[in-house]
Amino acid sequence: MPTFQEKLHTYAALAIELGVNLQRGQMLVIFAPIGAVEFVRSLVTRAYENGARQVYVEWSDSHTTRIKYELAPFDALLEYPMWQAAGYEELAKQNAAFLYVEVSKPDLMKGIDPQRLQTASKTANAALTGLTNARLTNKVSWAIVAAPSQEWADKVFPAIPPEERVNALWEAIFKAARVDLDDPIGAWKEHASSLETKSAYLNEKQFKSLHYRAEGTDLIVELPKDHLWVSAGNRNQQGTAYIANIPTEEVFTSPLKTGVNGTVRSTKPLVYNGVLIENFSLTFEAGRVVSYHAEKGQDMLKTLIELDEGSHYLGEVALVPHRSPISDTGLVFYNTLYDENASCHLAIGRAFPFCLKDGVTMSGEEWQQRGLNTSLTHVDFMMGGADLSIDGILENGETVAVFRHGGWAF
C-alpha cells in the first residue's frame, strides 16, 4: 500500500508529465494558494527532475483577497498589476507551461457585495486576456489540478470527524486522478483513448443541433459548421500533447452563439467567486439568456450572467456520462473541476477556438463571424443526471440517440 507521500509524488508526476507535459529546458509557471505548499514543493521537485529550466511559483492567499474585497476602495477593484499580466504574456511567448493548483473554499466570499466581486473578476479577466487567448489557441500547454483545504473538506465530508476530512478529500482526489492504480500514466492513456473514440464518432456525425431533455430541462443547442469535439488531450503549437484538466471525463465542443433555445436546470451546486449558487435555471432565446432564477445565490447568479454581453450566451457544451468514477463516489465536491466531470455541463461565456476547424489560426472577428461567443468569462455549470436524454439532429433532420438515461447511447 503506497504511503501518502508516495501518492502525493505520483500525483505531482501526473500533473507535470501528463498535464502540462513539461519538456526538457522549458519554463513552468505554477499558480497556487499558500495552503498547497507541500504539494507545490512536490510539483517543483518533479519539474526540475524532468529538466525544467525555471519554475516560477505565483503564490496567493484567498483570505487576504477577501480582506481586499471587504476593505479596499471600490476604484481599487478596477486596477490590476499590468506588469504582472505582461510578464505572463512574455513567458507564454517563450513557450512556458502554466499549471493552476485549485484549493477550493466554497463559502469564503459569503457576505461580500456581489458587485465588488463582479468588478474585481471583470478587471482581472480583462487584464489577463493575452494569457487566456494563448491558452484558448493552444499556443501554450496548461493544466488544472486541485489540493484540499480544511474548508473544502468540511463541505464535502460533514459527517466524519473534522480531523479526518482533509485526508478523506486527498484520497478522493487521488482516486479521481487514478493515482491509486498500479500504472496511473498507462491508465490515463487508455482513458484518453476511450474518450477519443467518442469525440471521433461525434465529429463524423457533425450534428446540426443537440436536443436535451430531463426534468426541468428542454433545450436545443445548435452547433456551428465545422465544429470539433475535443476530449482529454490537446496539442500546443509545438505539437506537444497535454491534458488541461486532471481529472477529466468529458467530450466537449462550442455551440453556435445564437442557436440556443429553451430552458435548462442545474443538477449540482455552482461555486462562483467564492459564493454558492444552488438549484438554478436559465431560459434562452436565440442564444441569449432571457431569464434566470436560483433558489440560493440569485444575486451572484445575476453578476455572472451580467458580467458582459458575452456572459449572456454559452461557450461550451460538454457530454459526461452520469456513471463515471467521480459521480460513482456519490459526493458533491462543490468544485467545478470535479463536479463537471460527474455530469454533463454547459458553460456561460467564451467559446473555444480550438473547437472549430482552423479556429486557432483565426482572428477574434473571424471567430464571431463563424458563430463563436466571446466574453471575459467562462464558467461551467452542471445540468446532467440519470434522467437526461440527448438527441443529435443531422442536417437532413434525422435524429440519432446520443444519451439515454444519463449515459452514452452509442
PDB file of N, CA, C and O in Angstrom, residues 357-387:
ATOM      1  N   LYS A 357     -12.841  24.010 -36.754  1.00  0.00           N
ATOM      2  CA  LYS A 357     -11.795  23.698 -37.719  1.00  0.00           C
ATOM      3  C   LYS A 357     -11.033  24.967 -38.102  1.00  0.00           C
ATOM      4  O   LYS A 357     -11.631  25.969 -38.491  1.00  0.00           O
ATOM      5  N   ASP A 358      -9.714  24.925 -37.932  1.00  0.00           N
ATOM      6  CA  ASP A 358      -8.810  26.061 -38.219  1.00  0.00           C
ATOM      7  C   ASP A 358      -9.061  27.260 -37.311  1.00  0.00           C
ATOM      8  O   ASP A 358      -8.561  28.357 -37.574  1.00  0.00           O
ATOM      9  N   GLY A 359      -9.814  27.062 -36.234  1.00  0.00           N
ATOM     10  CA  GLY A 359     -10.162  28.180 -35.359  1.00  0.00           C
ATOM     11  C   GLY A 359      -8.965  28.822 -34.686  1.00  0.00           C
ATOM     12  O   GLY A 359      -8.977  30.028 -34.419  1.00  0.00           O
ATOM     13  N   VAL A 360      -7.921  28.041 -34.395  1.00  0.00           N
ATOM     14  CA  VAL A 360      -6.775  28.605 -33.681  1.00  0.00           C
ATOM     15  C   VAL A 360      -5.977  29.579 -34.540  1.00  0.00           C
ATOM     16  O   VAL A 360      -5.168  30.351 -34.023  1.00  0.00           O
ATOM     17  N   THR A 361      -6.193  29.551 -35.857  1.00  0.00           N
ATOM     18  CA  THR A 361      -5.478  30.482 -36.748  1.00  0.00           C
ATOM     19  C   THR A 361      -6.325  31.695 -37.107  1.00  0.00           C
ATOM     20  O   THR A 361      -5.858  32.576 -37.823  1.00  0.00           O
ATOM     21  N   MET A 362      -7.550  31.751 -36.607  1.00  0.00           N
ATOM     22  CA  MET A 362      -8.461  32.843 -36.950  1.00  0.00           C
ATOM     23  C   MET A 362      -8.310  34.009 -35.986  1.00  0.00           C
ATOM     24  O   MET A 362      -7.822  33.864 -34.871  1.00  0.00           O
ATOM     25  N   SER A 363      -8.775  35.158 -36.403  1.00  0.00           N
ATOM     26  CA  SER A 363      -8.831  36.338 -35.534  1.00  0.00           C
ATOM     27  C   SER A 363     -10.099  36.285 -34.703  1.00  0.00           C
ATOM     28  O   SER A 363     -11.024  35.512 -34.990  1.00  0.00           O
ATOM     29  N   GLY A 364     -10.169  37.141 -33.683  1.00  0.00           N
ATOM     30  CA  GLY A 364     -11.374  37.223 -32.869  1.00  0.00           C
ATOM     31  C   GLY A 364     -12.599  37.577 -33.688  1.00  0.00           C
ATOM     32  O   GLY A 364     -13.695  37.068 -33.448  1.00  0.00           O
ATOM     33  N   GLU A 365     -12.412  38.434 -34.666  1.00  0.00           N
ATOM     34  CA  GLU A 365     -13.534  38.820 -35.532  1.00  0.00           C
ATOM     35  C   GLU A 365     -14.022  37.627 -36.349  1.00  0.00           C
ATOM     36  O   GLU A 365     -15.230  37.428 -36.523  1.00  0.00           O
ATOM     37  N   GLU A 366     -13.081  36.801 -36.811  1.00  0.00           N
ATOM     38  CA  GLU A 366     -13.469  35.618 -37.583  1.00  0.00           C
ATOM     39  C   GLU A 366     -14.184  34.603 -36.701  1.00  0.00           C
ATOM     40  O   GLU A 366     -15.137  33.948 -37.160  1.00  0.00           O
ATOM     41  N   TRP A 367     -13.755  34.463 -35.438  1.00  0.00           N
ATOM     42  CA  TRP A 367     -14.470  33.558 -34.526  1.00  0.00           C
ATOM     43  C   TRP A 367     -15.930  33.966 -34.433  1.00  0.00           C
ATOM     44  O   TRP A 367     -16.825  33.124 -34.517  1.00  0.00           O
ATOM     45  N   GLN A 368     -16.158  35.263 -34.269  1.00  0.00           N
ATOM     46  CA  GLN A 368     -17.529  35.742 -34.130  1.00  0.00           C
ATOM     47  C   GLN A 368     -18.323  35.536 -35.410  1.00  0.00           C
ATOM     48  O   GLN A 368     -19.506  35.163 -35.364  1.00  0.00           O
ATOM     49  N   GLN A 369     -17.686  35.755 -36.555  1.00  0.00           N
ATOM     50  CA  GLN A 369     -18.370  35.549 -37.837  1.00  0.00           C
ATOM     51  C   GLN A 369     -18.780  34.093 -38.023  1.00  0.00           C
ATOM     52  O   GLN A 369     -19.796  33.797 -38.658  1.00  0.00           O
ATOM     53  N   ARG A 370     -17.988  33.182 -37.439  1.00  0.00           N
ATOM     54  CA  ARG A 370     -18.291  31.751 -37.554  1.00  0.00           C
ATOM     55  C   ARG A 370     -19.233  31.264 -36.456  1.00  0.00           C
ATOM     56  O   ARG A 370     -19.543  30.077 -36.393  1.00  0.00           O
ATOM     57  N   GLY A 371     -19.679  32.188 -35.588  1.00  0.00           N
ATOM     58  CA  GLY A 371     -20.705  31.840 -34.616  1.00  0.00           C
ATOM     59  C   GLY A 371     -20.214  31.498 -33.227  1.00  0.00           C
ATOM     60  O   GLY A 371     -20.994  31.000 -32.406  1.00  0.00           O
ATOM     61  N   LEU A 372     -18.935  31.779 -32.926  1.00  0.00           N
ATOM     62  CA  LEU A 372     -18.428  31.509 -31.581  1.00  0.00           C
ATOM     63  C   LEU A 372     -18.640  32.721 -30.677  1.00  0.00           C
ATOM     64  O   LEU A 372     -18.510  33.860 -31.110  1.00  0.00           O
ATOM     65  N   ASN A 373     -18.927  32.452 -29.415  1.00  0.00           N
ATOM     66  CA  ASN A 373     -19.148  33.520 -28.439  1.00  0.00           C
ATOM     67  C   ASN A 373     -17.823  34.021 -27.881  1.00  0.00           C
ATOM     68  O   ASN A 373     -16.860  33.268 -27.732  1.00  0.00           O
ATOM     69  N   THR A 374     -17.760  35.294 -27.570  1.00  0.00           N
ATOM     70  CA  THR A 374     -16.606  35.873 -26.896  1.00  0.00           C
ATOM     71  C   THR A 374     -17.076  36.543 -25.603  1.00  0.00           C
ATOM     72  O   THR A 374     -18.175  37.105 -25.544  1.00  0.00           O
ATOM     73  N   SER A 375     -16.250  36.460 -24.584  1.00  0.00           N
ATOM     74  CA  SER A 375     -16.601  37.015 -23.282  1.00  0.00           C
ATOM     75  C   SER A 375     -15.340  37.084 -22.431  1.00  0.00           C
ATOM     76  O   SER A 375     -14.327  36.441 -22.735  1.00  0.00           O
ATOM     77  N   LEU A 376     -15.408  37.842 -21.351  1.00  0.00           N
ATOM     78  CA  LEU A 376     -14.303  37.875 -20.398  1.00  0.00           C
ATOM     79  C   LEU A 376     -14.313  36.676 -19.468  1.00  0.00           C
ATOM     80  O   LEU A 376     -13.351  36.449 -18.735  1.00  0.00           O
ATOM     81  N   THR A 377     -15.394  35.895 -19.491  1.00  0.00           N
ATOM     82  CA  THR A 377     -15.506  34.797 -18.539  1.00  0.00           C
ATOM     83  C   THR A 377     -15.822  33.486 -19.241  1.00  0.00           C
ATOM     84  O   THR A 377     -16.195  33.451 -20.418  1.00  0.00           O
ATOM     85  N   HIS A 378     -15.637  32.408 -18.497  1.00  0.00           N
ATOM     86  CA  HIS A 378     -16.035  31.072 -18.942  1.00  0.00           C
ATOM     87  C   HIS A 378     -16.314  30.278 -17.674  1.00  0.00           C
ATOM     88  O   HIS A 378     -15.394  29.933 -16.929  1.00  0.00           O
ATOM     89  N   VAL A 379     -17.585  29.996 -17.397  1.00  0.00           N
ATOM     90  CA  VAL A 379     -17.973  29.349 -16.144  1.00  0.00           C
ATOM     91  C   VAL A 379     -18.857  28.143 -16.455  1.00  0.00           C
ATOM     92  O   VAL A 379     -19.952  28.286 -17.012  1.00  0.00           O
ATOM     93  N   ASP A 380     -18.383  26.967 -16.083  1.00  0.00           N
ATOM     94  CA  ASP A 380     -19.142  25.734 -16.295  1.00  0.00           C
ATOM     95  C   ASP A 380     -20.201  25.558 -15.217  1.00  0.00           C
ATOM     96  O   ASP A 380     -19.964  25.883 -14.045  1.00  0.00           O
ATOM     97  N   PHE A 381     -21.359  25.017 -15.603  1.00  0.00           N
ATOM     98  CA  PHE A 381     -22.360  24.621 -14.619  1.00  0.00           C
ATOM     99  C   PHE A 381     -22.943  23.272 -15.016  1.00  0.00           C
ATOM    100  O   PHE A 381     -23.042  22.933 -16.189  1.00  0.00           O
ATOM    101  N   MET A 382     -23.301  22.493 -14.008  1.00  0.00           N
ATOM    102  CA  MET A 382     -23.692  21.113 -14.207  1.00  0.00           C
ATOM    103  C   MET A 382     -25.194  20.991 -14.422  1.00  0.00           C
ATOM    104  O   MET A 382     -25.976  21.582 -13.680  1.00  0.00           O
ATOM    105  N   MET A 383     -25.578  20.171 -15.451  1.00  0.00           N
ATOM    106  CA  MET A 383     -27.004  20.048 -15.754  1.00  0.00           C
ATOM    107  C   MET A 383     -27.371  18.607 -16.151  1.00  0.00           C
ATOM    108  O   MET A 383     -28.455  18.361 -16.667  1.00  0.00           O
ATOM    109  N   GLY A 384     -26.482  17.660 -15.904  1.00  0.00           N
ATOM    110  CA  GLY A 384     -26.743  16.273 -16.271  1.00  0.00           C
ATOM    111  C   GLY A 384     -27.189  15.443 -15.088  1.00  0.00           C
ATOM    112  O   GLY A 384     -26.925  15.785 -13.935  1.00  0.00           O
ATOM    113  N   GLY A 385     -27.861  14.328 -15.377  1.00  0.00           N
ATOM    114  CA  GLY A 385     -28.308  13.411 -14.339  1.00  0.00           C
ATOM    115  C   GLY A 385     -28.753  12.107 -14.962  1.00  0.00           C
ATOM    116  O   GLY A 385     -28.650  11.907 -16.186  1.00  0.00           O
ATOM    117  N   ALA A 386     -29.277  11.212 -14.134  1.00  0.00           N
ATOM    118  CA  ALA A 386     -29.663   9.888 -14.612  1.00  0.00           C
ATOM    119  C   ALA A 386     -30.843   9.926 -15.567  1.00  0.00           C
ATOM    120  O   ALA A 386     -31.077   8.955 -16.296  1.00  0.00           O
ATOM    121  N   ASP A 387     -31.602  11.016 -15.579  1.00  0.00           N
ATOM    122  CA  ASP A 387     -32.787  11.091 -16.443  1.00  0.00           C
ATOM    123  C   ASP A 387     -32.526  11.835 -17.750  1.00  0.00           C
ATOM    124  O   ASP A 387     -33.453  12.040 -18.540  1.00  0.00           O
TER     125      ASP A 387
END
